[in-house]
């Protein structure tokens, strides 16, 4: 076995101990117009089940009788409500050159503990009527919706990955490194680029157990969650089996006193994710 083969073999072994996986398996089908109302009710029930599982507070239903009922997509929020999800104008201006690059973006994550208060006068002290309260984000869809596409979330001062349906992921802190200085060969990033996701349930289940505990390798902590630190960069790997595989670097450029974050990001790689085989009828991995 030559040096390259030995290296690839070691990386494959390393990959089996890196990632967590969280699975709720259900088929994804195109909707007809007649199915939209029924699917909306099912989606609310599914979202509430996910939030209970993750020990999140379920938004009250008291507003269901008016126009500001809880919605599944930020596209359905009012303009004043959407302002809470928009980064500050000065941040966009400061990073304008970076944001002109392809596969880059800037977004906010609201703190769950403070998502019920706002600074816009006409909606002050009104809960954001969006499932997840603006604490979730999808780099793929560039939205804060709580659904299977969500790839990162903020919970109690921690950034988490690998929580959505049929998705595996983790986030690793890289330190105070500019995003422009990071690439696929950077320390802490290269291990994730070389990682090959498990193709069957048993291997993924073992990955889940090890990733939940976390471990250190070459000075980097590999885990499905990392504490929030301002002016620090992270790398995130999110594998939605059968759909997409994303490798993203991100940086917390602002942390407000209420816990809200502003995050700058850049996608380094995207690929088609493998289909996970051998999933039992329970659809759950160890630790859920």
PDB file of C-alpha atoms in Angstrom:
ATOM      1  CA  UNK A   1       0.000   0.000   0.000  1.00  0.00           C
ATOM      2  CA  UNK A   2       1.568   3.321  -1.067  1.00  0.00           C
ATOM      3  CA  UNK A   3       1.520   6.517   1.024  1.00  0.00           C
ATOM      4  CA  UNK A   4      -1.511   7.966  -0.772  1.00  0.00           C
ATOM      5  CA  UNK A   5      -3.507   4.778  -0.280  1.00  0.00           C
ATOM      6  CA  UNK A   6      -2.551   4.628   3.408  1.00  0.00           C
ATOM      7  CA  UNK A   7      -3.627   8.252   3.845  1.00  0.00           C
ATOM      8  CA  UNK A   8      -6.977   7.632   2.124  1.00  0.00           C
ATOM      9  CA  UNK A   9      -7.499   4.540   4.272  1.00  0.00           C
ATOM     10  CA  UNK A  10      -6.808   6.489   7.474  1.00  0.00           C
ATOM     11  CA  UNK A  11      -9.166   9.276   6.413  1.00  0.00           C
ATOM     12  CA  UNK A  12     -11.931   6.763   5.723  1.00  0.00           C
ATOM     13  CA  UNK A  13     -11.457   5.311   9.207  1.00  0.00           C
ATOM     14  CA  UNK A  14     -11.396   8.801  10.697  1.00  0.00           C
ATOM     15  CA  UNK A  15     -14.633   9.612   8.875  1.00  0.00           C
ATOM     16  CA  UNK A  16     -16.442   6.783  10.614  1.00  0.00           C
ATOM     17  CA  UNK A  17     -15.960   8.543  13.948  1.00  0.00           C
ATOM     18  CA  UNK A  18     -16.610  12.162  12.995  1.00  0.00           C
ATOM     19  CA  UNK A  19     -20.261  12.709  12.348  1.00  0.00           C
ATOM     20  CA  UNK A  20     -23.630  12.678  14.017  1.00  0.00           C
ATOM     21  CA  UNK A  21     -26.844  11.735  12.243  1.00  0.00           C
ATOM     22  CA  UNK A  22     -30.397  12.592  13.046  1.00  0.00           C
ATOM     23  CA  UNK A  23     -33.115  10.865  11.031  1.00  0.00           C
ATOM     24  CA  UNK A  24     -36.827  11.218  10.527  1.00  0.00           C
ATOM     25  CA  UNK A  25     -37.501   9.547   7.186  1.00  0.00           C
ATOM     26  CA  UNK A  26     -40.524  10.450   5.118  1.00  0.00           C
ATOM     27  CA  UNK A  27     -41.017  10.590   1.344  1.00  0.00           C
ATOM     28  CA  UNK A  28     -40.761  13.899  -0.477  1.00  0.00           C
ATOM     29  CA  UNK A  29     -43.413  14.254  -3.156  1.00  0.00           C
ATOM     30  CA  UNK A  30     -44.584  17.053  -5.397  1.00  0.00           C
ATOM     31  CA  UNK A  31     -47.762  18.707  -4.104  1.00  0.00           C
ATOM     32  CA  UNK A  32     -50.908  19.370  -6.050  1.00  0.00           C
ATOM     33  CA  UNK A  33     -53.006  22.444  -5.356  1.00  0.00           C
ATOM     34  CA  UNK A  34     -55.549  20.288  -3.499  1.00  0.00           C
ATOM     35  CA  UNK A  35     -52.889  18.970  -1.094  1.00  0.00           C
ATOM     36  CA  UNK A  36     -51.520  22.312   0.090  1.00  0.00           C
ATOM     37  CA  UNK A  37     -53.983  22.895   2.958  1.00  0.00           C
ATOM     38  CA  UNK A  38     -53.666  19.333   4.231  1.00  0.00           C
ATOM     39  CA  UNK A  39     -49.854  19.420   3.974  1.00  0.00           C
ATOM     40  CA  UNK A  40     -49.753  22.702   5.932  1.00  0.00           C
ATOM     41  CA  UNK A  41     -51.555  21.033   8.842  1.00  0.00           C
ATOM     42  CA  UNK A  42     -49.267  18.003   8.685  1.00  0.00           C
ATOM     43  CA  UNK A  43     -46.185  20.242   8.530  1.00  0.00           C
ATOM     44  CA  UNK A  44     -47.247  22.136  11.640  1.00  0.00           C
ATOM     45  CA  UNK A  45     -47.703  18.870  13.528  1.00  0.00           C
ATOM     46  CA  UNK A  46     -44.318  17.625  12.285  1.00  0.00           C
ATOM     47  CA  UNK A  47     -42.610  20.894  13.246  1.00  0.00           C
ATOM     48  CA  UNK A  48     -44.116  20.786  16.731  1.00  0.00           C
ATOM     49  CA  UNK A  49     -42.970  17.179  17.136  1.00  0.00           C
ATOM     50  CA  UNK A  50     -39.421  18.189  16.095  1.00  0.00           C
ATOM     51  CA  UNK A  51     -39.443  21.091  18.534  1.00  0.00           C
ATOM     52  CA  UNK A  52     -40.646  18.886  21.409  1.00  0.00           C
ATOM     53  CA  UNK A  53     -37.905  16.355  20.622  1.00  0.00           C
ATOM     54  CA  UNK A  54     -35.312  19.147  20.695  1.00  0.00           C
ATOM     55  CA  UNK A  55     -36.733  20.687  23.911  1.00  0.00           C
ATOM     56  CA  UNK A  56     -37.745  23.901  22.147  1.00  0.00           C
ATOM     57  CA  UNK A  57     -40.659  26.085  23.166  1.00  0.00           C
ATOM     58  CA  UNK A  58     -43.621  25.647  20.818  1.00  0.00           C
ATOM     59  CA  UNK A  59     -45.057  28.990  19.645  1.00  0.00           C
ATOM     60  CA  UNK A  60     -48.535  29.718  21.059  1.00  0.00           C
ATOM     61  CA  UNK A  61     -51.535  29.213  18.788  1.00  0.00           C
ATOM     62  CA  UNK A  62     -53.379  32.277  20.034  1.00  0.00           C
ATOM     63  CA  UNK A  63     -52.769  34.138  16.775  1.00  0.00           C
ATOM     64  CA  UNK A  64     -54.259  31.500  14.474  1.00  0.00           C
ATOM     65  CA  UNK A  65     -57.483  33.435  14.085  1.00  0.00           C
ATOM     66  CA  UNK A  66     -55.836  36.472  12.455  1.00  0.00           C
ATOM     67  CA  UNK A  67     -53.505  37.194   9.551  1.00  0.00           C
ATOM     68  CA  UNK A  68     -50.371  36.654  11.628  1.00  0.00           C
ATOM     69  CA  UNK A  69     -50.759  32.916  12.266  1.00  0.00           C
ATOM     70  CA  UNK A  70     -47.599  30.834  12.539  1.00  0.00           C
ATOM     71  CA  UNK A  71     -46.161  30.263   9.061  1.00  0.00           C
ATOM     72  CA  UNK A  72     -43.818  27.647   7.594  1.00  0.00           C
ATOM     73  CA  UNK A  73     -41.755  30.043   5.446  1.00  0.00           C
ATOM     74  CA  UNK A  74     -40.207  33.448   6.010  1.00  0.00           C
ATOM     75  CA  UNK A  75     -41.610  34.384   2.600  1.00  0.00           C
ATOM     76  CA  UNK A  76     -45.021  34.604   4.291  1.00  0.00           C
ATOM     77  CA  UNK A  77     -43.920  37.075   6.967  1.00  0.00           C
ATOM     78  CA  UNK A  78     -44.852  40.731   6.777  1.00  0.00           C
ATOM     79  CA  UNK A  79     -42.200  43.222   5.709  1.00  0.00           C
ATOM     80  CA  UNK A  80     -41.820  44.512   9.281  1.00  0.00           C
ATOM     81  CA  UNK A  81     -41.393  40.972  10.608  1.00  0.00           C
ATOM     82  CA  UNK A  82     -38.818  40.094   7.955  1.00  0.00           C
ATOM     83  CA  UNK A  83     -36.720  43.094   8.985  1.00  0.00           C
ATOM     84  CA  UNK A  84     -35.798  41.170  12.128  1.00  0.00           C
ATOM     85  CA  UNK A  85     -34.089  38.545   9.964  1.00  0.00           C
ATOM     86  CA  UNK A  86     -32.114  41.034   7.869  1.00  0.00           C
ATOM     87  CA  UNK A  87     -28.458  41.867   8.661  1.00  0.00           C
ATOM     88  CA  UNK A  88     -27.618  45.481   9.451  1.00  0.00           C
ATOM     89  CA  UNK A  89     -26.928  47.764   6.490  1.00  0.00           C
ATOM     90  CA  UNK A  90     -23.469  48.618   7.828  1.00  0.00           C
ATOM     91  CA  UNK A  91     -22.529  44.928   7.906  1.00  0.00           C
ATOM     92  CA  UNK A  92     -23.565  44.457   4.288  1.00  0.00           C
ATOM     93  CA  UNK A  93     -21.571  47.525   3.333  1.00  0.00           C
ATOM     94  CA  UNK A  94     -18.487  46.403   5.268  1.00  0.00           C
ATOM     95  CA  UNK A  95     -18.436  42.997   3.541  1.00  0.00           C
ATOM     96  CA  UNK A  96     -19.734  44.135   0.147  1.00  0.00           C
ATOM     97  CA  UNK A  97     -16.603  43.022  -1.721  1.00  0.00           C
ATOM     98  CA  UNK A  98     -16.675  39.580  -0.112  1.00  0.00           C
ATOM     99  CA  UNK A  99     -20.386  39.186  -0.858  1.00  0.00           C
ATOM    100  CA  UNK A 100     -19.786  39.828  -4.554  1.00  0.00           C
ATOM    101  CA  UNK A 101     -18.016  36.465  -4.697  1.00  0.00           C
ATOM    102  CA  UNK A 102     -20.116  33.437  -5.719  1.00  0.00           C
ATOM    103  CA  UNK A 103     -21.551  31.127  -3.050  1.00  0.00           C
ATOM    104  CA  UNK A 104     -21.301  33.670  -0.236  1.00  0.00           C
ATOM    105  CA  UNK A 105     -23.887  35.205   2.047  1.00  0.00           C
ATOM    106  CA  UNK A 106     -24.749  37.072   5.230  1.00  0.00           C
ATOM    107  CA  UNK A 107     -27.594  36.200   7.604  1.00  0.00           C
ATOM    108  CA  UNK A 108     -28.852  36.556  11.166  1.00  0.00           C
ATOM    109  CA  UNK A 109     -29.798  33.903  13.705  1.00  0.00           C
ATOM    110  CA  UNK A 110     -32.180  35.097  16.391  1.00  0.00           C
ATOM    111  CA  UNK A 111     -31.824  33.903  19.945  1.00  0.00           C
ATOM    112  CA  UNK A 112     -34.742  31.648  20.941  1.00  0.00           C
ATOM    113  CA  UNK A 113     -34.823  33.298  24.360  1.00  0.00           C
ATOM    114  CA  UNK A 114     -35.377  36.708  22.747  1.00  0.00           C
ATOM    115  CA  UNK A 115     -37.337  35.869  19.590  1.00  0.00           C
ATOM    116  CA  UNK A 116     -40.526  37.167  21.183  1.00  0.00           C
ATOM    117  CA  UNK A 117     -39.371  40.807  21.405  1.00  0.00           C
ATOM    118  CA  UNK A 118     -38.623  43.167  18.546  1.00  0.00           C
ATOM    119  CA  UNK A 119     -37.310  46.657  18.004  1.00  0.00           C
ATOM    120  CA  UNK A 120     -39.732  47.620  15.230  1.00  0.00           C
ATOM    121  CA  UNK A 121     -42.357  49.773  16.935  1.00  0.00           C
ATOM    122  CA  UNK A 122     -45.515  48.480  15.226  1.00  0.00           C
ATOM    123  CA  UNK A 123     -44.756  44.848  16.110  1.00  0.00           C
ATOM    124  CA  UNK A 124     -43.051  45.367  19.460  1.00  0.00           C
ATOM    125  CA  UNK A 125     -43.465  42.534  21.960  1.00  0.00           C
ATOM    126  CA  UNK A 126     -45.022  40.303  19.295  1.00  0.00           C
ATOM    127  CA  UNK A 127     -43.611  36.801  18.695  1.00  0.00           C
ATOM    128  CA  UNK A 128     -42.122  36.221  15.260  1.00  0.00           C
ATOM    129  CA  UNK A 129     -44.838  34.039  13.634  1.00  0.00           C
ATOM    130  CA  UNK A 130     -42.351  31.676  11.994  1.00  0.00           C
ATOM    131  CA  UNK A 131     -41.708  28.115  13.103  1.00  0.00           C
ATOM    132  CA  UNK A 132     -38.267  28.027  14.703  1.00  0.00           C
ATOM    133  CA  UNK A 133     -38.414  31.742  15.493  1.00  0.00           C
ATOM    134  CA  UNK A 134     -35.535  32.646  13.157  1.00  0.00           C
ATOM    135  CA  UNK A 135     -33.069  30.372  14.980  1.00  0.00           C
ATOM    136  CA  UNK A 136     -32.601  28.062  11.947  1.00  0.00           C
ATOM    137  CA  UNK A 137     -30.956  28.678   8.566  1.00  0.00           C
ATOM    138  CA  UNK A 138     -30.387  26.819   5.302  1.00  0.00           C
ATOM    139  CA  UNK A 139     -27.326  27.686   3.226  1.00  0.00           C
ATOM    140  CA  UNK A 140     -28.899  25.761   0.353  1.00  0.00           C
ATOM    141  CA  UNK A 141     -32.196  27.684   0.348  1.00  0.00           C
ATOM    142  CA  UNK A 142     -30.927  30.881   2.046  1.00  0.00           C
ATOM    143  CA  UNK A 143     -33.940  30.871   4.354  1.00  0.00           C
ATOM    144  CA  UNK A 144     -34.703  30.645   8.083  1.00  0.00           C
ATOM    145  CA  UNK A 145     -37.460  28.056   7.686  1.00  0.00           C
ATOM    146  CA  UNK A 146     -37.713  25.140  10.118  1.00  0.00           C
ATOM    147  CA  UNK A 147     -37.821  22.199   7.703  1.00  0.00           C
ATOM    148  CA  UNK A 148     -35.636  19.423   6.302  1.00  0.00           C
ATOM    149  CA  UNK A 149     -33.381  21.951   4.518  1.00  0.00           C
ATOM    150  CA  UNK A 150     -32.248  23.683   7.737  1.00  0.00           C
ATOM    151  CA  UNK A 151     -28.485  23.112   8.144  1.00  0.00           C
ATOM    152  CA  UNK A 152     -27.549  25.206  11.180  1.00  0.00           C
ATOM    153  CA  UNK A 153     -29.356  26.442  14.265  1.00  0.00           C
ATOM    154  CA  UNK A 154     -28.663  28.559  17.329  1.00  0.00           C
ATOM    155  CA  UNK A 155     -29.757  27.143  20.673  1.00  0.00           C
ATOM    156  CA  UNK A 156     -28.722  28.435  24.095  1.00  0.00           C
ATOM    157  CA  UNK A 157     -25.514  30.022  22.818  1.00  0.00           C
ATOM    158  CA  UNK A 158     -24.482  26.984  20.777  1.00  0.00           C
ATOM    159  CA  UNK A 159     -24.284  26.438  17.004  1.00  0.00           C
ATOM    160  CA  UNK A 160     -25.600  23.017  16.003  1.00  0.00           C
ATOM    161  CA  UNK A 161     -25.692  20.944  12.807  1.00  0.00           C
ATOM    162  CA  UNK A 162     -27.048  17.548  11.780  1.00  0.00           C
ATOM    163  CA  UNK A 163     -30.529  17.842  13.305  1.00  0.00           C
ATOM    164  CA  UNK A 164     -32.827  17.857  10.255  1.00  0.00           C
ATOM    165  CA  UNK A 165     -34.598  14.934   8.618  1.00  0.00           C
ATOM    166  CA  UNK A 166     -32.213  12.381   7.100  1.00  0.00           C
ATOM    167  CA  UNK A 167     -29.240  14.701   7.663  1.00  0.00           C
ATOM    168  CA  UNK A 168     -25.754  14.229   9.100  1.00  0.00           C
ATOM    169  CA  UNK A 169     -23.577  17.130  10.128  1.00  0.00           C
ATOM    170  CA  UNK A 170     -21.174  18.819  12.492  1.00  0.00           C
ATOM    171  CA  UNK A 171     -19.530  22.170  13.053  1.00  0.00           C
ATOM    172  CA  UNK A 172     -15.897  22.775  14.071  1.00  0.00           C
ATOM    173  CA  UNK A 173     -14.308  25.975  15.360  1.00  0.00           C
ATOM    174  CA  UNK A 174     -11.283  27.098  13.323  1.00  0.00           C
ATOM    175  CA  UNK A 175     -10.287  30.202  15.276  1.00  0.00           C
ATOM    176  CA  UNK A 176      -9.835  33.844  14.306  1.00  0.00           C
ATOM    177  CA  UNK A 177      -9.175  33.176  10.614  1.00  0.00           C
ATOM    178  CA  UNK A 178     -10.574  35.342   7.765  1.00  0.00           C
ATOM    179  CA  UNK A 179     -12.908  33.407   5.482  1.00  0.00           C
ATOM    180  CA  UNK A 180     -10.894  34.442   2.423  1.00  0.00           C
ATOM    181  CA  UNK A 181      -7.916  32.590   3.914  1.00  0.00           C
ATOM    182  CA  UNK A 182      -9.818  29.292   4.170  1.00  0.00           C
ATOM    183  CA  UNK A 183      -9.980  26.620   1.474  1.00  0.00           C
ATOM    184  CA  UNK A 184     -10.304  22.857   1.121  1.00  0.00           C
ATOM    185  CA  UNK A 185      -6.699  22.295   2.232  1.00  0.00           C
ATOM    186  CA  UNK A 186      -6.864  24.473   5.360  1.00  0.00           C
ATOM    187  CA  UNK A 187      -6.263  22.818   8.755  1.00  0.00           C
ATOM    188  CA  UNK A 188      -9.550  21.625  10.190  1.00  0.00           C
ATOM    189  CA  UNK A 189     -11.226  21.820   6.776  1.00  0.00           C
ATOM    190  CA  UNK A 190      -9.210  19.206   4.894  1.00  0.00           C
ATOM    191  CA  UNK A 191     -10.346  16.369   7.174  1.00  0.00           C
ATOM    192  CA  UNK A 192     -13.967  17.148   6.390  1.00  0.00           C
ATOM    193  CA  UNK A 193     -13.366  17.431   2.682  1.00  0.00           C
ATOM    194  CA  UNK A 194     -11.793  13.953   2.659  1.00  0.00           C
ATOM    195  CA  UNK A 195     -14.546  12.402   4.761  1.00  0.00           C
ATOM    196  CA  UNK A 196     -16.758   9.747   3.139  1.00  0.00           C
ATOM    197  CA  UNK A 197     -20.220   9.567   4.808  1.00  0.00           C
ATOM    198  CA  UNK A 198     -21.492   6.204   5.990  1.00  0.00           C
ATOM    199  CA  UNK A 199     -23.693   4.422   3.489  1.00  0.00           C
ATOM    200  CA  UNK A 200     -25.677   2.269   5.903  1.00  0.00           C
ATOM    201  CA  UNK A 201     -27.603   2.750   9.118  1.00  0.00           C
ATOM    202  CA  UNK A 202     -25.366   0.690  11.433  1.00  0.00           C
ATOM    203  CA  UNK A 203     -22.221   2.677  10.576  1.00  0.00           C
ATOM    204  CA  UNK A 204     -24.104   5.969  10.798  1.00  0.00           C
ATOM    205  CA  UNK A 205     -25.488   4.962  14.190  1.00  0.00           C
ATOM    206  CA  UNK A 206     -21.971   4.431  15.505  1.00  0.00           C
ATOM    207  CA  UNK A 207     -20.903   7.791  14.062  1.00  0.00           C
ATOM    208  CA  UNK A 208     -23.802   9.401  15.897  1.00  0.00           C
ATOM    209  CA  UNK A 209     -22.752   8.010  19.285  1.00  0.00           C
ATOM    210  CA  UNK A 210     -19.134   9.134  18.881  1.00  0.00           C
ATOM    211  CA  UNK A 211     -19.973  12.547  17.463  1.00  0.00           C
ATOM    212  CA  UNK A 212     -22.424  13.322  20.264  1.00  0.00           C
ATOM    213  CA  UNK A 213     -19.545  13.012  22.732  1.00  0.00           C
ATOM    214  CA  UNK A 214     -17.015  14.782  20.478  1.00  0.00           C
ATOM    215  CA  UNK A 215     -13.258  14.344  20.337  1.00  0.00           C
ATOM    216  CA  UNK A 216     -10.098  16.320  19.575  1.00  0.00           C
ATOM    217  CA  UNK A 217      -7.793  15.694  16.624  1.00  0.00           C
ATOM    218  CA  UNK A 218      -4.772  17.836  15.698  1.00  0.00           C
ATOM    219  CA  UNK A 219      -6.038  20.638  17.917  1.00  0.00           C
ATOM    220  CA  UNK A 220      -9.575  20.772  16.505  1.00  0.00           C
ATOM    221  CA  UNK A 221     -12.715  19.645  18.328  1.00  0.00           C
ATOM    222  CA  UNK A 222     -14.982  17.543  16.110  1.00  0.00           C
ATOM    223  CA  UNK A 223     -18.558  17.569  17.326  1.00  0.00           C
ATOM    224  CA  UNK A 224     -22.105  18.242  16.170  1.00  0.00           C
ATOM    225  CA  UNK A 225     -22.177  21.494  18.165  1.00  0.00           C
ATOM    226  CA  UNK A 226     -19.814  24.301  19.123  1.00  0.00           C
ATOM    227  CA  UNK A 227     -20.171  27.305  21.459  1.00  0.00           C
ATOM    228  CA  UNK A 228     -20.746  30.690  19.883  1.00  0.00           C
ATOM    229  CA  UNK A 229     -17.776  33.058  19.925  1.00  0.00           C
ATOM    230  CA  UNK A 230     -17.720  36.421  18.179  1.00  0.00           C
ATOM    231  CA  UNK A 231     -15.008  37.010  15.563  1.00  0.00           C
ATOM    232  CA  UNK A 232     -14.360  33.284  15.224  1.00  0.00           C
ATOM    233  CA  UNK A 233     -14.610  31.157  12.084  1.00  0.00           C
ATOM    234  CA  UNK A 234     -16.108  27.678  11.785  1.00  0.00           C
ATOM    235  CA  UNK A 235     -16.435  24.939   9.193  1.00  0.00           C
ATOM    236  CA  UNK A 236     -19.703  23.049   8.782  1.00  0.00           C
ATOM    237  CA  UNK A 237     -20.398  19.821   6.914  1.00  0.00           C
ATOM    238  CA  UNK A 238     -24.039  18.965   6.249  1.00  0.00           C
ATOM    239  CA  UNK A 239     -25.011  15.784   4.393  1.00  0.00           C
ATOM    240  CA  UNK A 240     -28.687  15.390   3.579  1.00  0.00           C
ATOM    241  CA  UNK A 241     -28.728  11.813   2.347  1.00  0.00           C
ATOM    242  CA  UNK A 242     -29.971  11.373  -1.190  1.00  0.00           C
ATOM    243  CA  UNK A 243     -30.172  15.140  -1.701  1.00  0.00           C
ATOM    244  CA  UNK A 244     -27.101  17.324  -1.090  1.00  0.00           C
ATOM    245  CA  UNK A 245     -23.705  17.477   0.637  1.00  0.00           C
ATOM    246  CA  UNK A 246     -22.502  20.950   1.693  1.00  0.00           C
ATOM    247  CA  UNK A 247     -19.128  22.112   3.034  1.00  0.00           C
ATOM    248  CA  UNK A 248     -19.363  25.685   4.331  1.00  0.00           C
ATOM    249  CA  UNK A 249     -17.073  28.024   6.262  1.00  0.00           C
ATOM    250  CA  UNK A 250     -18.687  30.737   8.360  1.00  0.00           C
ATOM    251  CA  UNK A 251     -17.735  33.529  10.718  1.00  0.00           C
ATOM    252  CA  UNK A 252     -19.653  35.206  13.555  1.00  0.00           C
ATOM    253  CA  UNK A 253     -19.096  38.876  12.759  1.00  0.00           C
ATOM    254  CA  UNK A 254     -21.566  40.258  15.313  1.00  0.00           C
ATOM    255  CA  UNK A 255     -23.070  39.015  18.571  1.00  0.00           C
ATOM    256  CA  UNK A 256     -25.711  41.301  20.074  1.00  0.00           C
ATOM    257  CA  UNK A 257     -26.462  41.619  23.775  1.00  0.00           C
ATOM    258  CA  UNK A 258     -29.706  39.649  23.317  1.00  0.00           C
ATOM    259  CA  UNK A 259     -27.827  36.705  21.764  1.00  0.00           C
ATOM    260  CA  UNK A 260     -28.683  37.423  18.128  1.00  0.00           C
ATOM    261  CA  UNK A 261     -25.868  36.568  15.694  1.00  0.00           C
ATOM    262  CA  UNK A 262     -24.833  37.943  12.322  1.00  0.00           C
ATOM    263  CA  UNK A 263     -22.934  35.343  10.305  1.00  0.00           C
ATOM    264  CA  UNK A 264     -20.840  35.678   7.148  1.00  0.00           C
ATOM    265  CA  UNK A 265     -20.385  32.496   5.122  1.00  0.00           C
ATOM    266  CA  UNK A 266     -18.897  30.924   2.024  1.00  0.00           C
ATOM    267  CA  UNK A 267     -19.604  27.547   0.448  1.00  0.00           C
ATOM    268  CA  UNK A 268     -16.414  25.676  -0.425  1.00  0.00           C
ATOM    269  CA  UNK A 269     -17.947  22.552  -1.922  1.00  0.00           C
ATOM    270  CA  UNK A 270     -21.271  20.972  -2.813  1.00  0.00           C
ATOM    271  CA  UNK A 271     -22.029  17.489  -4.093  1.00  0.00           C
ATOM    272  CA  UNK A 272     -24.782  14.913  -4.411  1.00  0.00           C
ATOM    273  CA  UNK A 273     -25.152  13.021  -1.142  1.00  0.00           C
ATOM    274  CA  UNK A 274     -25.346   9.213  -1.037  1.00  0.00           C
ATOM    275  CA  UNK A 275     -28.556   7.380  -0.213  1.00  0.00           C
ATOM    276  CA  UNK A 276     -28.479   5.910   3.287  1.00  0.00           C
ATOM    277  CA  UNK A 277     -29.426   2.220   3.322  1.00  0.00           C
ATOM    278  CA  UNK A 278     -30.778  -0.109   5.979  1.00  0.00           C
ATOM    279  CA  UNK A 279     -32.829   2.408   7.961  1.00  0.00           C
ATOM    280  CA  UNK A 280     -35.157   0.597  10.414  1.00  0.00           C
ATOM    281  CA  UNK A 281     -38.839   1.418  10.705  1.00  0.00           C
ATOM    282  CA  UNK A 282     -38.204   3.512  13.813  1.00  0.00           C
ATOM    283  CA  UNK A 283     -36.117   5.963  11.719  1.00  0.00           C
ATOM    284  CA  UNK A 284     -34.205   7.047  14.836  1.00  0.00           C
ATOM    285  CA  UNK A 285     -30.525   6.786  15.729  1.00  0.00           C
ATOM    286  CA  UNK A 286     -29.051   6.188  19.183  1.00  0.00           C
ATOM    287  CA  UNK A 287     -29.318   9.134  21.517  1.00  0.00           C
ATOM    288  CA  UNK A 288     -32.532  10.593  20.138  1.00  0.00           C
TER     289      UNK A 288
END
